[in-house]
Short mmCIF file of C-alpha atoms and ligand atoms in Angstrom, two decimals:
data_model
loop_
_atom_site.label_atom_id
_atom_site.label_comp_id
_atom_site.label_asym_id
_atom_site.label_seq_id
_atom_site.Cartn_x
_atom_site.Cartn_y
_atom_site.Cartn_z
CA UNK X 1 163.34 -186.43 103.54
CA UNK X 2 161.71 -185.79 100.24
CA UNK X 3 163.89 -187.10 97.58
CA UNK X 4 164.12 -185.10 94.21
CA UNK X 5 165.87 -186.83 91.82
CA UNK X 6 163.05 -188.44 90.60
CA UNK X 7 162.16 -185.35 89.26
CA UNK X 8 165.33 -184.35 87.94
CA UNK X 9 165.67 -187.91 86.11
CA UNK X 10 162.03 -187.12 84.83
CA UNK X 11 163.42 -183.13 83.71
CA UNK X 12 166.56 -185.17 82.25
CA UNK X 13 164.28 -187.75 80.06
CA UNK X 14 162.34 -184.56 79.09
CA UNK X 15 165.44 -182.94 77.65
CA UNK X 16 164.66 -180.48 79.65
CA UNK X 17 167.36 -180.70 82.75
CA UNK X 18 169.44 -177.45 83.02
CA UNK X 19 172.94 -176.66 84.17
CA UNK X 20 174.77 -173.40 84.47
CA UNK X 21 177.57 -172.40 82.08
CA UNK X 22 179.79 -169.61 82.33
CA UNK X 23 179.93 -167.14 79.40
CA UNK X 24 182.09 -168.87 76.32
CA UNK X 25 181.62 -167.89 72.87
CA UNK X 26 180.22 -164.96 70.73
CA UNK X 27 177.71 -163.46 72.93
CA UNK X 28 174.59 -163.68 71.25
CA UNK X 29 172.25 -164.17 74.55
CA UNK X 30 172.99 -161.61 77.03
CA UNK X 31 170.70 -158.66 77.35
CA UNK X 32 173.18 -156.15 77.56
CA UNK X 33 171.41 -154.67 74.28
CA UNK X 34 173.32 -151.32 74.29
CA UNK X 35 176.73 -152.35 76.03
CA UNK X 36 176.07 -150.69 79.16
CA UNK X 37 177.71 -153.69 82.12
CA UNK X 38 180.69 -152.72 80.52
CA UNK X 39 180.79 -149.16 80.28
CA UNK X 40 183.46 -147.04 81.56
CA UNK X 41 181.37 -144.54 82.62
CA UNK X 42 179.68 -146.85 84.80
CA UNK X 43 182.74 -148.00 86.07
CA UNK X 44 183.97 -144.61 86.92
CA UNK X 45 180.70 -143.66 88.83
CA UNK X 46 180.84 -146.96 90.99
CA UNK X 47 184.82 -145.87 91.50
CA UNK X 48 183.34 -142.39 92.67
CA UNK X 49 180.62 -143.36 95.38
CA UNK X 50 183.04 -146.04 96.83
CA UNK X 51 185.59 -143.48 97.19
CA UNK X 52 183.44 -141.16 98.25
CA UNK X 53 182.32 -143.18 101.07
CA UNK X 54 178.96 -144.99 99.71
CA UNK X 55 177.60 -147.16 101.97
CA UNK X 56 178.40 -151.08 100.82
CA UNK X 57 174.98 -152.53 102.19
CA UNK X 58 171.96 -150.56 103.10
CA UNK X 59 171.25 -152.70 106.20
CA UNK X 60 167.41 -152.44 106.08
CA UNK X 61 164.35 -152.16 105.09
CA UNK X 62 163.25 -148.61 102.74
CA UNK X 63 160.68 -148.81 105.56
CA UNK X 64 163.41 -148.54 108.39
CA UNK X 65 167.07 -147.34 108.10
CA UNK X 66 167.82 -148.68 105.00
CA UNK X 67 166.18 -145.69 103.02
CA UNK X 68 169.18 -143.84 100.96
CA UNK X 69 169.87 -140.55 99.68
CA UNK X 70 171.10 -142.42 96.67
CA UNK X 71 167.35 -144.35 96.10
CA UNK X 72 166.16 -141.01 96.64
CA UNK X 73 168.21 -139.57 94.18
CA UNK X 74 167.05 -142.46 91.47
CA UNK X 75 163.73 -142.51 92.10
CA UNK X 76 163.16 -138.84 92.00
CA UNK X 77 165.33 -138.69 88.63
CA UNK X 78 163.62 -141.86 87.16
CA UNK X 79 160.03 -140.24 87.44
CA UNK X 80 161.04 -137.01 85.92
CA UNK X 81 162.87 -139.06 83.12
CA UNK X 82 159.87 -141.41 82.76
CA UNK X 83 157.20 -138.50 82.57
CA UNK X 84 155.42 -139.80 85.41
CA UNK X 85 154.54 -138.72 88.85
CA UNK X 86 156.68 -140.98 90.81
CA UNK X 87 159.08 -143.96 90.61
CA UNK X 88 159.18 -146.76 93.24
CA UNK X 89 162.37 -148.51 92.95
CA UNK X 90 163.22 -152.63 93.84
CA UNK X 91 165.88 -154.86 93.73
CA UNK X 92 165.34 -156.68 90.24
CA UNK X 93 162.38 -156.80 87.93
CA UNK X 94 161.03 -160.51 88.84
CA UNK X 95 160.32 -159.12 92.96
CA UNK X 96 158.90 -155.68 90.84
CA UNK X 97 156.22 -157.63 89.05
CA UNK X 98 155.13 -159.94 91.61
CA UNK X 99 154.90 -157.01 94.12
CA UNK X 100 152.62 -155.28 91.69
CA UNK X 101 150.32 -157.85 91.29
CA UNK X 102 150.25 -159.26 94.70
CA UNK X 103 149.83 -156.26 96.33
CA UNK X 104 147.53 -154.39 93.91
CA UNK X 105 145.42 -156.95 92.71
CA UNK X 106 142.38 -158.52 94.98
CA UNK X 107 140.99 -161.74 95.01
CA UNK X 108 137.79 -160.42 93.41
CA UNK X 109 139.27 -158.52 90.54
CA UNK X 110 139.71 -159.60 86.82
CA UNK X 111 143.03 -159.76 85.14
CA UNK X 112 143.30 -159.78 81.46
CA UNK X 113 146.24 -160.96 79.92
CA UNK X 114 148.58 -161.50 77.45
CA UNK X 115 149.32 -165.68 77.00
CA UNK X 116 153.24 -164.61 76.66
CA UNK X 117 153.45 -162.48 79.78
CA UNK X 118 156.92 -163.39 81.73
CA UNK X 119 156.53 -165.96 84.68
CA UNK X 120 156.83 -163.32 87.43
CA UNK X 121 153.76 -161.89 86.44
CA UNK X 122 152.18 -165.05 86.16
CA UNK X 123 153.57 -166.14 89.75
CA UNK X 124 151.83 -162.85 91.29
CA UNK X 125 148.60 -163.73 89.50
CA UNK X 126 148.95 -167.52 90.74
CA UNK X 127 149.42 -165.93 94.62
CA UNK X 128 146.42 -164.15 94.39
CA UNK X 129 144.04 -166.19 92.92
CA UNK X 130 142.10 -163.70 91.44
CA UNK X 131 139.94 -163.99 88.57
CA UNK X 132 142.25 -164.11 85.27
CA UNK X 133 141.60 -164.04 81.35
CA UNK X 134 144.93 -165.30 79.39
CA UNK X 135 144.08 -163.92 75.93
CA UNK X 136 145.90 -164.77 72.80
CA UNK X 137 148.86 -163.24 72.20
CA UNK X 138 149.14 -159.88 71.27
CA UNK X 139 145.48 -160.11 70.00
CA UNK X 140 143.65 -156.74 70.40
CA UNK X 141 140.31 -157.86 69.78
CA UNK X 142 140.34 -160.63 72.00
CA UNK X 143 141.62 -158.29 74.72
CA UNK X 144 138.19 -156.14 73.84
CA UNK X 145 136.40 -159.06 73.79
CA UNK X 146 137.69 -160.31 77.62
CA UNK X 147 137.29 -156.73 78.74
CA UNK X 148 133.43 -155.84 77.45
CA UNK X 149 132.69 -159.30 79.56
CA UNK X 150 130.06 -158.03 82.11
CA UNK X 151 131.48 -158.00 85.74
CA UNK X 152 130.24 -158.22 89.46
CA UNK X 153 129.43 -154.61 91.05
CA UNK X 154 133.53 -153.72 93.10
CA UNK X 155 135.51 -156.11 90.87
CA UNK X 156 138.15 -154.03 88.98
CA UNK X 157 139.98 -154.25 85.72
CA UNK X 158 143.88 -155.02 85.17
CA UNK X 159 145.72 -155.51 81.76
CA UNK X 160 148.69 -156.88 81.89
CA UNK X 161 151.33 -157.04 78.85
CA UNK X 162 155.18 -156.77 77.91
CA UNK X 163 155.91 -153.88 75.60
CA UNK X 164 158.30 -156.37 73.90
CA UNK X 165 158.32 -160.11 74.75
CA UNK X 166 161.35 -161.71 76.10
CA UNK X 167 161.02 -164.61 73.98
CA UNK X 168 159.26 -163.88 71.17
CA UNK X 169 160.92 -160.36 70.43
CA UNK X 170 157.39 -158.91 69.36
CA UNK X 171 155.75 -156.06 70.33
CA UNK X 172 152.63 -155.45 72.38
CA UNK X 173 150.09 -152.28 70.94
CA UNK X 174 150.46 -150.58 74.04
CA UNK X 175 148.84 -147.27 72.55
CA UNK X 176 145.41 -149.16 71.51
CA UNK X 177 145.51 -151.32 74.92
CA UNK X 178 146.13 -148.33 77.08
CA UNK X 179 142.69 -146.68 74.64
CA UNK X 180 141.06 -150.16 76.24
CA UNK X 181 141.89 -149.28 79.49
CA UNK X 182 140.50 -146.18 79.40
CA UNK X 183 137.18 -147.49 77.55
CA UNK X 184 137.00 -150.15 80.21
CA UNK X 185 137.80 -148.50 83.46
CA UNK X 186 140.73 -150.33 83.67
CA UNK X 187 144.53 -150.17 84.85
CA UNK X 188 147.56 -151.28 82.23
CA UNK X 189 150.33 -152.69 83.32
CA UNK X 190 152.87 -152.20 81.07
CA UNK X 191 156.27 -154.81 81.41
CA UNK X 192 158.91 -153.10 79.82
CA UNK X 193 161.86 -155.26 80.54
CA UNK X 194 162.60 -155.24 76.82
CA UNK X 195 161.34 -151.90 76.04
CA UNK X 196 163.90 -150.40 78.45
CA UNK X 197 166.63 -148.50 76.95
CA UNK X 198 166.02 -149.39 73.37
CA UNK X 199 162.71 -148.14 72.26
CA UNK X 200 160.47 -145.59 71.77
CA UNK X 201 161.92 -142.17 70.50
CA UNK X 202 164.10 -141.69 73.19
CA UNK X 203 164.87 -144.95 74.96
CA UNK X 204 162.16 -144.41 77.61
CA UNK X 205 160.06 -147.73 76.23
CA UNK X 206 157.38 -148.13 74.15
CA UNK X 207 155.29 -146.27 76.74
CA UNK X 208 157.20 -143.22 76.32
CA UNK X 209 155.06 -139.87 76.04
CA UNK X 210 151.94 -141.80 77.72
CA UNK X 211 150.26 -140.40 80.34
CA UNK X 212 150.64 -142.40 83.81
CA UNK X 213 146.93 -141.83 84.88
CA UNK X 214 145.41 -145.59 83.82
CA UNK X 215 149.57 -146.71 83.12
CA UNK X 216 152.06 -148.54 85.20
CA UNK X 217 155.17 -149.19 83.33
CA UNK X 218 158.04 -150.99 84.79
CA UNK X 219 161.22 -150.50 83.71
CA UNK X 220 164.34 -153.37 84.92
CA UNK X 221 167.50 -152.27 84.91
CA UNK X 222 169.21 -155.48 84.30
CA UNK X 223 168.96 -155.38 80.69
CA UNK X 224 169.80 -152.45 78.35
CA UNK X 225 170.66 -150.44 81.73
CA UNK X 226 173.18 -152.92 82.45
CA UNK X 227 172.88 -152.54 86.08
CA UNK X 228 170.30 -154.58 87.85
CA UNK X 229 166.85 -153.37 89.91
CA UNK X 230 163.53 -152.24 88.57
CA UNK X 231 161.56 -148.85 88.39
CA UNK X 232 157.98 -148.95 88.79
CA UNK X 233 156.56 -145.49 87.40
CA UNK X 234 152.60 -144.75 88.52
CA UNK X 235 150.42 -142.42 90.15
CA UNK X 236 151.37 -140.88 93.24
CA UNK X 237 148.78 -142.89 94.82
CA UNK X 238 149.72 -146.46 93.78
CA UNK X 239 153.20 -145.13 94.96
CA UNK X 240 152.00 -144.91 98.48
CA UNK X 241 150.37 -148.21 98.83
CA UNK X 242 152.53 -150.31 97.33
CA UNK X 243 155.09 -148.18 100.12
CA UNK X 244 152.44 -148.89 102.64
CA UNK X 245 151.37 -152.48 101.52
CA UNK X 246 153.82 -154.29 99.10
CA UNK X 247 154.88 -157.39 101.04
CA UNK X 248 158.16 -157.82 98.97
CA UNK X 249 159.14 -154.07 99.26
CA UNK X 250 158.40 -154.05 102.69
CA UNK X 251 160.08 -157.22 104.01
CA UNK X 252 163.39 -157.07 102.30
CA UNK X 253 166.05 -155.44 103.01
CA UNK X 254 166.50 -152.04 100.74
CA UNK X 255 168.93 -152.50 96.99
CA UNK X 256 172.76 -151.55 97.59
CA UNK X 257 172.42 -147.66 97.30
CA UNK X 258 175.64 -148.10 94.54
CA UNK X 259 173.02 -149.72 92.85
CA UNK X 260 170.76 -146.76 92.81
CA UNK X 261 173.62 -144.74 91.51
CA UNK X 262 174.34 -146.77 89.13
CA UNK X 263 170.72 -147.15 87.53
CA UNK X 264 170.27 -143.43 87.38
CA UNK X 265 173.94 -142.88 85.93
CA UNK X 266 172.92 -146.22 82.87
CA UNK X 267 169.47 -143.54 82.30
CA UNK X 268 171.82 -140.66 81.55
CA UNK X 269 174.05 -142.65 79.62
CA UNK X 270 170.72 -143.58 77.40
CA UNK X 271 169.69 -140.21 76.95
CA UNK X 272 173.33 -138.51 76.47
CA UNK X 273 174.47 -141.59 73.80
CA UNK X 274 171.38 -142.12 71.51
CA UNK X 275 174.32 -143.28 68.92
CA UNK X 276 173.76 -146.55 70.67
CA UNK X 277 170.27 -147.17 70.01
CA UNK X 278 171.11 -146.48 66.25
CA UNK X 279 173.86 -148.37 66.47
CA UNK X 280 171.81 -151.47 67.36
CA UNK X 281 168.89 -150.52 64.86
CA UNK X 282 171.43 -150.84 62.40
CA UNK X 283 172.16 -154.42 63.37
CA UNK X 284 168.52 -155.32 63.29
CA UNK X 285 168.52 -154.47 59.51
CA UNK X 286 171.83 -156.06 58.88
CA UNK X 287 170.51 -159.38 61.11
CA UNK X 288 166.92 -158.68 58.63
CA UNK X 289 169.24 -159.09 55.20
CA UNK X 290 170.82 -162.26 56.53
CA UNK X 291 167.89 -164.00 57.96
CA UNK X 292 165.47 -162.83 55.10
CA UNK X 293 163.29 -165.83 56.37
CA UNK X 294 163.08 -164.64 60.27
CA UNK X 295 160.59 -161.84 60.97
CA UNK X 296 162.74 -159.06 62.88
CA UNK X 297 160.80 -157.07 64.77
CA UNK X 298 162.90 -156.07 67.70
CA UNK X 299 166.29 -156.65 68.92
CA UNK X 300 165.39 -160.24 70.00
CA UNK X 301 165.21 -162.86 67.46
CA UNK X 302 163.42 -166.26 68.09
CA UNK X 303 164.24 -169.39 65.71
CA UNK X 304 161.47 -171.79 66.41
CA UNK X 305 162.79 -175.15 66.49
CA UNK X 306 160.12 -177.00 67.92
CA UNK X 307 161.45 -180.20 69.25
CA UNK X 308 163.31 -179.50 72.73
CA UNK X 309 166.05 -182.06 72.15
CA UNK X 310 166.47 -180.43 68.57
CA UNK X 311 166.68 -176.97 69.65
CA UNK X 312 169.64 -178.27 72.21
CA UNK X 313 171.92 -180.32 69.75
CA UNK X 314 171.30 -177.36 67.43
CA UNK X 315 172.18 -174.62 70.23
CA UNK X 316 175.51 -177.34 71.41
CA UNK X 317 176.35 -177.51 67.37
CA UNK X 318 176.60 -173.39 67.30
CA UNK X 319 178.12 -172.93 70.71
CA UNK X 320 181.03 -175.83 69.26
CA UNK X 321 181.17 -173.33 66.31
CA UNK X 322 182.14 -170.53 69.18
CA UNK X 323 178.40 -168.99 69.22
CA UNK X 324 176.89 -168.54 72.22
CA UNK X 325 173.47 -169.22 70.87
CA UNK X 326 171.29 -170.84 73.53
CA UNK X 327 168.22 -173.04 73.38
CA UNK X 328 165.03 -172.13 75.13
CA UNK X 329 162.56 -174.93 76.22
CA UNK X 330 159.41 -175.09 78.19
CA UNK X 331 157.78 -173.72 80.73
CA UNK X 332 160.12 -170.73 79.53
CA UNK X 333 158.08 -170.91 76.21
CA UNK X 334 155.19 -172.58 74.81
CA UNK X 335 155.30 -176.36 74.58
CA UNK X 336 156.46 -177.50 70.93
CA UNK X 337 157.91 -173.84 70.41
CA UNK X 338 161.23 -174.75 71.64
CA UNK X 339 163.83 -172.29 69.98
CA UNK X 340 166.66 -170.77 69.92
CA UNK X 341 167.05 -167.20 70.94
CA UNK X 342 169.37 -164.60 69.73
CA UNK X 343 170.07 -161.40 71.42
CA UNK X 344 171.16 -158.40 69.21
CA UNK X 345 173.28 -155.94 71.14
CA UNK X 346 176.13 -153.58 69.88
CA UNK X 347 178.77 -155.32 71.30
CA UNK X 348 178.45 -157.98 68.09
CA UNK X 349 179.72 -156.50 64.74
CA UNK X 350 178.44 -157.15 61.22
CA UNK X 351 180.33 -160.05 60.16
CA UNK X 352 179.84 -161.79 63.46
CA UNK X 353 176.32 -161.87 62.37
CA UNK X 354 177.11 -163.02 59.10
CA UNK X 355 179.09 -165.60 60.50
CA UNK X 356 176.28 -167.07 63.00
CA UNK X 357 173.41 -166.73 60.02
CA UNK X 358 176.06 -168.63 57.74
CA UNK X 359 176.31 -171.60 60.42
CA UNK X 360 173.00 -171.46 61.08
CA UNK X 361 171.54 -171.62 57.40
CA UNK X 362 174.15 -175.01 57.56
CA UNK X 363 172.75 -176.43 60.06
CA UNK X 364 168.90 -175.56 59.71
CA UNK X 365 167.89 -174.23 56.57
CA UNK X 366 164.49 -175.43 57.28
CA UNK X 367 164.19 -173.51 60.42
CA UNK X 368 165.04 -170.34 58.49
CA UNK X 369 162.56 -170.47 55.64
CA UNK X 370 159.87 -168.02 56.19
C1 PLP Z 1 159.70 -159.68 80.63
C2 PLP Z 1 160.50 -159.79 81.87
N1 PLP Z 1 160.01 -159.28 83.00
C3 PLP Z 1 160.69 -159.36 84.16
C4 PLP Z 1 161.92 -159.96 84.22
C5 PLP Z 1 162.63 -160.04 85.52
O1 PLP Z 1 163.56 -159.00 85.61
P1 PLP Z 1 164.87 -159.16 86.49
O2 PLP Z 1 165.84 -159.95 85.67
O3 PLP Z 1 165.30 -157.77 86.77
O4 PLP Z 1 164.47 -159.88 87.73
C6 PLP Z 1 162.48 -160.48 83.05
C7 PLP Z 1 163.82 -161.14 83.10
O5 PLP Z 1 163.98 -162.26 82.74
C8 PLP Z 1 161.77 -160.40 81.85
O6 PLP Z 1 162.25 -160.90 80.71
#
């Protein structure tokens, strides 16, 4: 029997073994951005389709019996909220991305993209084998220059970005890259696990307002939705196939239908209480005034530590302080970019911000210089 702790001594030596720990501490790395896993309005609506005689399980695939009224419901909602011609929906954002690619992508297309794109994109890419182009990050002109690269007669184009990355908290220029598309015959594909909830005018993403024609934009619901799942909004077209030919929709059994209820109730809630999208902007700009050296651009904020081993004694020195600040290593980031990451969300107040900038300039000032 293959024996693995070999590996995990080798992990361990790297500083790079992980364990699971349950919430302690000022939350400063959840994603729940605008507070929704706790809201009582979700609550309430969960309360409301159990009583009302939901269905616990859906018991199969969307392909069989397990198609709901409720996914239905969502996905007809979600593309008329998303301004596009239909929604698909899946069980979390990590099967939604590597359904995309694996299903959409062939072996003798080209896929241009970004070097910080999340590992599920980069695990659908990997199962395909297809020709790929990892371009610097967030680099426009080297995305032109990939693109303009002459290509065999039948191969076709893909882009591939997150509106705003997970770990870096910048955002991608979705508007100019979705001009390159268009100039290139090619399809975007738009990550907006980030973007979800918390930008663009409305909440819709930084895609919001763009057309769907050369665009797929995914939206998970795990994050500012507070829920879990993922909405894939395209053409009605790439709608069917990846209904007639996406391995992972097809061969898994169908998300809860309360699930489905409760992603479409977390979109109203976005739309009906914009006072929590301002609510976090304004803790951007109070996070900006105490970290004048850490460039803010979104409501995730990296501290580049370097070192792994650093970037965990640092993260264990602020969690002793009652922060729950954690450290992120490789292969989630770039070697010698370990960091630690801190999530912005309106359940933190002012002062605990103060507070965690405070121990932090104690402990790091270095890291904090600009
Ligand atoms: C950019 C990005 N895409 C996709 C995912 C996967 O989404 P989910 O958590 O719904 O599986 C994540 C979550 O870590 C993410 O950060």
């Amino acid at each position: 029997m293959k024996n693995f702790a070999p590996e995990l001594d080798r992990l361990k030596a790297l500083g790079r073994q992980r364990s699971l720990r349950l919430p302690a501490g000022i939350d400063f790395s959840s994603n729940d951005y605008l507070g929704l896993a706790n809201h009582p309005a979700l609550r309430a609506a969960a309360i409301e389709a159990l009583q009302n005689g939901i269905e616990i399980g859906a018991a199969g695939s969307r392909l069989l019996r397990g198609h709901r009224q409720a996914h239905e419901d969502l996905e007809n909602f979600a593309a008329a909220y998303y301004g596009c011609p239909r929604a698909l929906f899946f069980a979390n954002g990590f099967m939604a991305n590597y359904a995309l690619l694996t299903t959409l992508v062939g072996r003798h297309d080209i896929v241009v993209y970004d070097a910080l794109c999340h590992a599920s994109m980069r695990d659908g890419l990997h199962a395909v084998g297809c020709r790929t182009v990892k371009v610097m990050h967030n680099d426009l002109n080297a995305f032109e220059e990939a693109l303009k690269k002459p290509r065999a007669a039948g191969s076709h184009l893909f882009i591939l970005v997150e509106s705003i990355y997970s770990m870096d908290g910048d955002v991608a220029p979705v508007r100019d890259l979705l001009d390159l598309a268009e100039k290139y015959d090619g399809l975007l594909i738009v990550d907006e696990a980030h973007g979800t909830g918390v930008s663009g005018p409305t909440g819709r993403g930084e895609t919001e307002g763009m057309p769907h024609d050369r665009l797929i934009s995914l939206h998970t619901c795990g994050k500012a939705l507070g829920v879990s799942g993922a909405l894939v909004c395209a053409g009605n077209e790439i709608i069917d196939y990846l209904i007639n030919a996406a391995r992972p929709f097809i061969y898994s059994t169908a998300p809860m239908p309360l699930q489905a209820v409760l992603v479409k109730r977390a979109l109203e809630i976005v739309c009906d209480e914009p006072e929590r999208r301002a609510q976090l902007a304004a803790l951007k700009a109070h996070a900006a005034k105490c970290l004048p050296g850490i460039a803010i651009n979104s409501q995730i904020v990296p501290i580049i530590i370097g070192e792994d081993s650093t970037a965990v004694t640092l993260a264990g020195k602020l969690q002793a302080q009652g922060f729950d600040i954690r450290a992120i290593r490789p292969p989630a980031v770039p070697e010698g970019t370990a960091r630690l990451r801190l999530s912005l969300h309106v359940g933190l107040t002012p002062e605990d911000i103060e507070r965690a900038a405070v121990a932090m300039h104690d402990l790091m000032p270095q890291a904090l210089c600009a």
